[in-house]
Amino acid sequence: MKEDSQKFELQTKSGESVTVGDVSVTPRSQALTIRWPQGGWVWNRPHSLIVQRGEETEHIPVLDITRILQVGLYALSALFVILSFVFMIRKVSSQK
Amino acid sequence: MSEKIKEFTTATVTNEKTIELIEKLFTVTQPETIYGKPVEVGDRVVFTASEVSVGMGVGFGFGGVFEAEDDSEDGPDNAEMGGGGGGGGGSQGRPVAVISVSPDGVDVEPVVDATKIALAFFTMLGSIFFMGAKMKKESKK
């Protein structure tokens, strides 16, 4: 394994453009890389699309709806558990 | 060369090949890995966007004792050597969106995994009911 390689790396790369008529779309990806001496882990996800039409350039994000909803629901669960504990601790301390 | 030295050399070569394999793992960072090949459908071009994660790890260990001095080319025959190794890895991929490019513009259609969302939803419901019951029990005391 390369010694100069970084342990943590977040890269955003552009792929090959797709052109239809005067619309040109360049997909962009974001990759998180974690390396260790005898292994590694890579997570690559779609980031955005660069849409070019004539002289106009537009950035369209590629949203992962499943991930957003999943994280939101798990965060709500965690928040509810924390709030419940806070409520119970307050209740116990007020009874003493 | 004695058999034990040969085994050691073979193991070292295997280790180097494994490191080469790990280096290949990092080609997953390329955008071509997650964006599918564009397909023409009428006047549109459609391609998919997916999420990919890949992980791998290996470990090796060698050891040995050379009890007698041996200057011969073949090396010591009474060397006690041993080694072992293991490794593991995994990968997963999931479609995120379908992108459609037409002369009129670009459409990004999200791909929703209902099973994953349902699991997260029932986890949330479970935690609400469990903690709600516990709070009710505490307030009765």
mmCIF file with all atom_site columns, N, CA and C in Angstrom, chain B residues 63-110:
data_model
loop_
_atom_site.group_PDB
_atom_site.id
_atom_site.type_symbol
_atom_site.label_atom_id
_atom_site.label_alt_id
_atom_site.label_comp_id
_atom_site.label_asym_id
_atom_site.label_entity_id
_atom_site.label_seq_id
_atom_site.pdbx_PDB_ins_code
_atom_site.Cartn_x
_atom_site.Cartn_y
_atom_site.Cartn_z
_atom_site.occupancy
_atom_site.B_iso_or_equiv
_atom_site.pdbx_formal_charge
_atom_site.auth_seq_id
_atom_site.auth_comp_id
_atom_site.auth_asym_id
_atom_site.auth_atom_id
_atom_site.pdbx_PDB_model_num
ATOM 1   N N  . GLY B 1 63  ? 6.233   -16.346 11.895  1.00 0.00 ? 63  GLY B N  1
ATOM 2   C CA . GLY B 1 63  ? 7.205   -16.460 12.978  1.00 0.00 ? 63  GLY B CA 1
ATOM 3   C C  . GLY B 1 63  ? 8.034   -17.706 12.780  1.00 0.00 ? 63  GLY B C  1
ATOM 4   N N  . GLY B 1 64  ? 9.203   -17.745 13.420  1.00 0.00 ? 64  GLY B N  1
ATOM 5   C CA . GLY B 1 64  ? 10.018  -18.938 13.264  1.00 0.00 ? 64  GLY B CA 1
ATOM 6   C C  . GLY B 1 64  ? 11.234  -18.928 14.160  1.00 0.00 ? 64  GLY B C  1
ATOM 7   N N  . VAL B 1 65  ? 11.800  -20.109 14.378  1.00 0.00 ? 65  VAL B N  1
ATOM 8   C CA . VAL B 1 65  ? 13.001  -20.258 15.205  1.00 0.00 ? 65  VAL B CA 1
ATOM 9   C C  . VAL B 1 65  ? 14.019  -21.062 14.402  1.00 0.00 ? 65  VAL B C  1
ATOM 10  N N  . PHE B 1 66  ? 15.229  -20.522 14.232  1.00 0.00 ? 66  PHE B N  1
ATOM 11  C CA . PHE B 1 66  ? 16.324  -21.239 13.582  1.00 0.00 ? 66  PHE B CA 1
ATOM 12  C C  . PHE B 1 66  ? 17.248  -21.724 14.689  1.00 0.00 ? 66  PHE B C  1
ATOM 13  N N  . GLU B 1 67  ? 17.177  -23.016 14.954  1.00 0.00 ? 67  GLU B N  1
ATOM 14  C CA . GLU B 1 67  ? 17.938  -23.519 16.109  1.00 0.00 ? 67  GLU B CA 1
ATOM 15  C C  . GLU B 1 67  ? 19.392  -23.850 15.797  1.00 0.00 ? 67  GLU B C  1
ATOM 16  N N  . ALA B 1 68  ? 19.692  -24.216 14.563  1.00 0.00 ? 68  ALA B N  1
ATOM 17  C CA . ALA B 1 68  ? 21.077  -24.606 14.243  1.00 0.00 ? 68  ALA B CA 1
ATOM 18  C C  . ALA B 1 68  ? 21.629  -23.714 13.154  1.00 0.00 ? 68  ALA B C  1
ATOM 19  N N  . GLU B 1 69  ? 22.959  -23.513 13.198  1.00 0.00 ? 69  GLU B N  1
ATOM 20  C CA . GLU B 1 69  ? 23.597  -22.709 12.164  1.00 0.00 ? 69  GLU B CA 1
ATOM 21  C C  . GLU B 1 69  ? 23.775  -23.573 10.926  1.00 0.00 ? 69  GLU B C  1
ATOM 22  N N  . ASP B 1 70  ? 23.456  -23.046 9.799   1.00 0.00 ? 70  ASP B N  1
ATOM 23  C CA . ASP B 1 70  ? 23.570  -23.805 8.561   1.00 0.00 ? 70  ASP B CA 1
ATOM 24  C C  . ASP B 1 70  ? 23.964  -22.830 7.466   1.00 0.00 ? 70  ASP B C  1
ATOM 25  N N  . ASP B 1 71  ? 25.198  -22.978 6.979   1.00 0.00 ? 71  ASP B N  1
ATOM 26  C CA . ASP B 1 71  ? 25.691  -22.062 5.948   1.00 0.00 ? 71  ASP B CA 1
ATOM 27  C C  . ASP B 1 71  ? 25.397  -22.562 4.535   1.00 0.00 ? 71  ASP B C  1
ATOM 28  N N  . SER B 1 72  ? 24.771  -23.727 4.420   1.00 0.00 ? 72  SER B N  1
ATOM 29  C CA . SER B 1 72  ? 24.526  -24.287 3.091   1.00 0.00 ? 72  SER B CA 1
ATOM 30  C C  . SER B 1 72  ? 23.523  -23.426 2.319   1.00 0.00 ? 72  SER B C  1
ATOM 31  N N  . GLU B 1 73  ? 23.572  -23.568 1.003   1.00 0.00 ? 73  GLU B N  1
ATOM 32  C CA . GLU B 1 73  ? 22.709  -22.758 0.131   1.00 0.00 ? 73  GLU B CA 1
ATOM 33  C C  . GLU B 1 73  ? 21.224  -23.048 0.360   1.00 0.00 ? 73  GLU B C  1
ATOM 34  N N  . ASP B 1 74  ? 20.957  -24.285 0.763   1.00 0.00 ? 74  ASP B N  1
ATOM 35  C CA . ASP B 1 74  ? 19.565  -24.710 0.964   1.00 0.00 ? 74  ASP B CA 1
ATOM 36  C C  . ASP B 1 74  ? 18.930  -24.131 2.230   1.00 0.00 ? 74  ASP B C  1
ATOM 37  N N  . GLY B 1 75  ? 19.765  -23.589 3.109   1.00 0.00 ? 75  GLY B N  1
ATOM 38  C CA . GLY B 1 75  ? 19.239  -23.031 4.342   1.00 0.00 ? 75  GLY B CA 1
ATOM 39  C C  . GLY B 1 75  ? 19.042  -24.123 5.381   1.00 0.00 ? 75  GLY B C  1
ATOM 40  N N  . PRO B 1 76  ? 18.669  -23.726 6.583   1.00 0.00 ? 76  PRO B N  1
ATOM 41  C CA . PRO B 1 76  ? 18.511  -24.713 7.654   1.00 0.00 ? 76  PRO B CA 1
ATOM 42  C C  . PRO B 1 76  ? 17.293  -25.606 7.429   1.00 0.00 ? 76  PRO B C  1
ATOM 43  N N  . ASP B 1 77  ? 17.489  -26.909 7.661   1.00 0.00 ? 77  ASP B N  1
ATOM 44  C CA . ASP B 1 77  ? 16.374  -27.847 7.487   1.00 0.00 ? 77  ASP B CA 1
ATOM 45  C C  . ASP B 1 77  ? 15.565  -28.021 8.766   1.00 0.00 ? 77  ASP B C  1
ATOM 46  N N  . ASN B 1 78  ? 16.191  -27.623 9.877   1.00 0.00 ? 78  ASN B N  1
ATOM 47  C CA . ASN B 1 78  ? 15.479  -27.838 11.131  1.00 0.00 ? 78  ASN B CA 1
ATOM 48  C C  . ASN B 1 78  ? 14.803  -26.552 11.636  1.00 0.00 ? 78  ASN B C  1
ATOM 49  N N  . ALA B 1 79  ? 14.597  -25.622 10.702  1.00 0.00 ? 79  ALA B N  1
ATOM 50  C CA . ALA B 1 79  ? 13.949  -24.375 11.104  1.00 0.00 ? 79  ALA B CA 1
ATOM 51  C C  . ALA B 1 79  ? 12.483  -24.639 11.428  1.00 0.00 ? 79  ALA B C  1
ATOM 52  N N  . GLU B 1 80  ? 12.036  -23.983 12.474  1.00 0.00 ? 80  GLU B N  1
ATOM 53  C CA . GLU B 1 80  ? 10.620  -24.109 12.832  1.00 0.00 ? 80  GLU B CA 1
ATOM 54  C C  . GLU B 1 80  ? 9.932   -22.809 12.464  1.00 0.00 ? 80  GLU B C  1
ATOM 55  N N  . MET B 1 81  ? 9.123   -22.907 11.473  1.00 0.00 ? 81  MET B N  1
ATOM 56  C CA . MET B 1 81  ? 8.464   -21.684 11.008  1.00 0.00 ? 81  MET B CA 1
ATOM 57  C C  . MET B 1 81  ? 6.962   -21.907 10.921  1.00 0.00 ? 81  MET B C  1
ATOM 58  N N  . GLY B 1 82  ? 6.262   -20.832 11.111  1.00 0.00 ? 82  GLY B N  1
ATOM 59  C CA . GLY B 1 82  ? 4.813   -20.933 11.014  1.00 0.00 ? 82  GLY B CA 1
ATOM 60  C C  . GLY B 1 82  ? 4.206   -19.601 10.621  1.00 0.00 ? 82  GLY B C  1
ATOM 61  N N  . GLY B 1 83  ? 3.078   -19.663 10.093  1.00 0.00 ? 83  GLY B N  1
ATOM 62  C CA . GLY B 1 83  ? 2.416   -18.418 9.715   1.00 0.00 ? 83  GLY B CA 1
ATOM 63  C C  . GLY B 1 83  ? 0.940   -18.641 9.454   1.00 0.00 ? 83  GLY B C  1
ATOM 64  N N  . GLY B 1 84  ? 0.236   -17.569 9.439   1.00 0.00 ? 84  GLY B N  1
ATOM 65  C CA . GLY B 1 84  ? -1.198  -17.679 9.169   1.00 0.00 ? 84  GLY B CA 1
ATOM 66  C C  . GLY B 1 84  ? -1.765  -16.349 8.739   1.00 0.00 ? 84  GLY B C  1
ATOM 67  N N  . GLY B 1 85  ? -2.901  -16.420 8.153   1.00 0.00 ? 85  GLY B N  1
ATOM 68  C CA . GLY B 1 85  ? -3.531  -15.179 7.723   1.00 0.00 ? 85  GLY B CA 1
ATOM 69  C C  . GLY B 1 85  ? -5.012  -15.353 7.509   1.00 0.00 ? 85  GLY B C  1
ATOM 70  N N  . GLY B 1 86  ? -5.670  -14.246 7.420   1.00 0.00 ? 86  GLY B N  1
ATOM 71  C CA . GLY B 1 86  ? -7.114  -14.293 7.184   1.00 0.00 ? 86  GLY B CA 1
ATOM 72  C C  . GLY B 1 86  ? -7.587  -12.961 6.651   1.00 0.00 ? 86  GLY B C  1
ATOM 73  N N  . GLY B 1 87  ? -8.739  -12.993 6.082   1.00 0.00 ? 87  GLY B N  1
ATOM 74  C CA . GLY B 1 87  ? -9.260  -11.745 5.546   1.00 0.00 ? 87  GLY B CA 1
ATOM 75  C C  . GLY B 1 87  ? -10.759 -11.804 5.354   1.00 0.00 ? 87  GLY B C  1
ATOM 76  N N  . GLY B 1 88  ? -11.312 -10.665 5.148   1.00 0.00 ? 88  GLY B N  1
ATOM 77  C CA . GLY B 1 88  ? -12.751 -10.615 4.925   1.00 0.00 ? 88  GLY B CA 1
ATOM 78  C C  . GLY B 1 88  ? -13.133 -9.315  4.244   1.00 0.00 ? 88  GLY B C  1
ATOM 79  N N  . GLY B 1 89  ? -14.319 -9.295  3.682   1.00 0.00 ? 89  GLY B N  1
ATOM 80  C CA . GLY B 1 89  ? -14.763 -8.080  3.015   1.00 0.00 ? 89  GLY B CA 1
ATOM 81  C C  . GLY B 1 89  ? -16.230 -8.144  2.665   1.00 0.00 ? 89  GLY B C  1
ATOM 82  N N  . GLY B 1 90  ? -16.728 -7.046  2.238   1.00 0.00 ? 90  GLY B N  1
ATOM 83  C CA . GLY B 1 90  ? -18.133 -7.004  1.853   1.00 0.00 ? 90  GLY B CA 1
ATOM 84  C C  . GLY B 1 90  ? -18.409 -5.806  0.973   1.00 0.00 ? 90  GLY B C  1
ATOM 85  N N  . SER B 1 91  ? -19.515 -5.881  0.273   1.00 0.00 ? 91  SER B N  1
ATOM 86  C CA . SER B 1 91  ? -19.894 -4.745  -0.559  1.00 0.00 ? 91  SER B CA 1
ATOM 87  C C  . SER B 1 91  ? -21.412 -4.661  -0.645  1.00 0.00 ? 91  SER B C  1
ATOM 88  N N  . GLN B 1 92  ? -21.897 -3.475  -0.881  1.00 0.00 ? 92  GLN B N  1
ATOM 89  C CA . GLN B 1 92  ? -23.339 -3.322  -1.086  1.00 0.00 ? 92  GLN B CA 1
ATOM 90  C C  . GLN B 1 92  ? -23.631 -2.154  -2.022  1.00 0.00 ? 92  GLN B C  1
ATOM 91  N N  . GLY B 1 93  ? -24.695 -2.300  -2.733  1.00 0.00 ? 93  GLY B N  1
ATOM 92  C CA . GLY B 1 93  ? -25.099 -1.259  -3.668  1.00 0.00 ? 93  GLY B CA 1
ATOM 93  C C  . GLY B 1 93  ? -26.602 -1.058  -3.618  1.00 0.00 ? 93  GLY B C  1
ATOM 94  N N  . ARG B 1 94  ? -27.035 0.144   -3.899  1.00 0.00 ? 94  ARG B N  1
ATOM 95  C CA . ARG B 1 94  ? -28.463 0.443   -3.825  1.00 0.00 ? 94  ARG B CA 1
ATOM 96  C C  . ARG B 1 94  ? -28.788 1.550   -4.837  1.00 0.00 ? 94  ARG B C  1
ATOM 97  N N  . PRO B 1 95  ? -29.846 1.377   -5.650  1.00 0.00 ? 95  PRO B N  1
ATOM 98  C CA . PRO B 1 95  ? -30.196 2.464   -6.571  1.00 0.00 ? 95  PRO B CA 1
ATOM 99  C C  . PRO B 1 95  ? -30.722 3.686   -5.821  1.00 0.00 ? 95  PRO B C  1
ATOM 100 N N  . VAL B 1 96  ? -30.322 4.865   -6.255  1.00 0.00 ? 96  VAL B N  1
ATOM 101 C CA . VAL B 1 96  ? -30.715 6.109   -5.577  1.00 0.00 ? 96  VAL B CA 1
ATOM 102 C C  . VAL B 1 96  ? -31.695 6.916   -6.440  1.00 0.00 ? 96  VAL B C  1
ATOM 103 N N  . ALA B 1 97  ? -31.414 6.966   -7.730  1.00 0.00 ? 97  ALA B N  1
ATOM 104 C CA . ALA B 1 97  ? -32.281 7.760   -8.614  1.00 0.00 ? 97  ALA B CA 1
ATOM 105 C C  . ALA B 1 97  ? -32.140 7.315   -10.061 1.00 0.00 ? 97  ALA B C  1
ATOM 106 N N  . VAL B 1 98  ? -33.159 7.650   -10.835 1.00 0.00 ? 98  VAL B N  1
ATOM 107 C CA . VAL B 1 98  ? -33.107 7.427   -12.286 1.00 0.00 ? 98  VAL B CA 1
ATOM 108 C C  . VAL B 1 98  ? -33.105 8.803   -12.943 1.00 0.00 ? 98  VAL B C  1
ATOM 109 N N  . ILE B 1 99  ? -32.117 9.040   -13.775 1.00 0.00 ? 99  ILE B N  1
ATOM 110 C CA . ILE B 1 99  ? -31.960 10.360  -14.402 1.00 0.00 ? 99  ILE B CA 1
ATOM 111 C C  . ILE B 1 99  ? -32.345 10.271  -15.876 1.00 0.00 ? 99  ILE B C  1
ATOM 112 N N  . SER B 1 100 ? -33.215 11.158  -16.266 1.00 0.00 ? 100 SER B N  1
ATOM 113 C CA . SER B 1 100 ? -33.699 11.167  -17.640 1.00 0.00 ? 100 SER B CA 1
ATOM 114 C C  . SER B 1 100 ? -33.360 12.518  -18.273 1.00 0.00 ? 100 SER B C  1
ATOM 115 N N  . VAL B 1 101 ? -32.624 12.456  -19.367 1.00 0.00 ? 101 VAL B N  1
ATOM 116 C CA . VAL B 1 101 ? -32.205 13.687  -20.055 1.00 0.00 ? 101 VAL B CA 1
ATOM 117 C C  . VAL B 1 101 ? -32.937 13.766  -21.396 1.00 0.00 ? 101 VAL B C  1
ATOM 118 N N  . SER B 1 102 ? -33.637 14.858  -21.611 1.00 0.00 ? 102 SER B N  1
ATOM 119 C CA . SER B 1 102 ? -34.338 15.068  -22.877 1.00 0.00 ? 102 SER B CA 1
ATOM 120 C C  . SER B 1 102 ? -33.993 16.464  -23.390 1.00 0.00 ? 102 SER B C  1
ATOM 121 N N  . PRO B 1 103 ? -34.325 16.753  -24.647 1.00 0.00 ? 103 PRO B N  1
ATOM 122 C CA . PRO B 1 103 ? -34.034 18.117  -25.149 1.00 0.00 ? 103 PRO B CA 1
ATOM 123 C C  . PRO B 1 103 ? -34.740 19.204  -24.333 1.00 0.00 ? 103 PRO B C  1
ATOM 124 N N  . ASP B 1 104 ? -35.814 18.818  -23.605 1.00 0.00 ? 104 ASP B N  1
ATOM 125 C CA . ASP B 1 104 ? -36.551 19.795  -22.778 1.00 0.00 ? 104 ASP B CA 1
ATOM 126 C C  . ASP B 1 104 ? -35.887 20.065  -21.430 1.00 0.00 ? 104 ASP B C  1
ATOM 127 N N  . GLY B 1 105 ? -35.086 19.137  -20.956 1.00 0.00 ? 105 GLY B N  1
ATOM 128 C CA . GLY B 1 105 ? -34.442 19.305  -19.644 1.00 0.00 ? 105 GLY B CA 1
ATOM 129 C C  . GLY B 1 105 ? -34.060 17.985  -19.006 1.00 0.00 ? 105 GLY B C  1
ATOM 130 N N  . VAL B 1 106 ? -33.852 18.056  -17.681 1.00 0.00 ? 106 VAL B N  1
ATOM 131 C CA . VAL B 1 106 ? -33.405 16.873  -16.932 1.00 0.00 ? 106 VAL B CA 1
ATOM 132 C C  . VAL B 1 106 ? -34.408 16.548  -15.838 1.00 0.00 ? 106 VAL B C  1
ATOM 133 N N  . ASP B 1 107 ? -34.782 15.270  -15.726 1.00 0.00 ? 107 ASP B N  1
ATOM 134 C CA . ASP B 1 107 ? -35.669 14.812  -14.645 1.00 0.00 ? 107 ASP B CA 1
ATOM 135 C C  . ASP B 1 107 ? -34.877 13.862  -13.748 1.00 0.00 ? 107 ASP B C  1
ATOM 136 N N  . VAL B 1 108 ? -34.958 14.100  -12.441 1.00 0.00 ? 108 VAL B N  1
ATOM 137 C CA . VAL B 1 108 ? -34.313 13.184  -11.492 1.00 0.00 ? 108 VAL B CA 1
ATOM 138 C C  . VAL B 1 108 ? -35.430 12.516  -10.698 1.00 0.00 ? 108 VAL B C  1
ATOM 139 N N  . GLU B 1 109 ? -35.630 11.233  -10.948 1.00 0.00 ? 109 GLU B N  1
ATOM 140 C CA . GLU B 1 109 ? -36.697 10.474  -10.280 1.00 0.00 ? 109 GLU B CA 1
ATOM 141 C C  . GLU B 1 109 ? -36.081 9.650   -9.162  1.00 0.00 ? 109 GLU B C  1
ATOM 142 N N  . PRO B 1 110 ? -36.381 9.978   -7.890  1.00 0.00 ? 110 PRO B N  1
ATOM 143 C CA . PRO B 1 110 ? -35.764 9.207   -6.800  1.00 0.00 ? 110 PRO B CA 1
ATOM 144 C C  . PRO B 1 110 ? -36.286 7.773   -6.713  1.00 0.00 ? 110 PRO B C  1
#
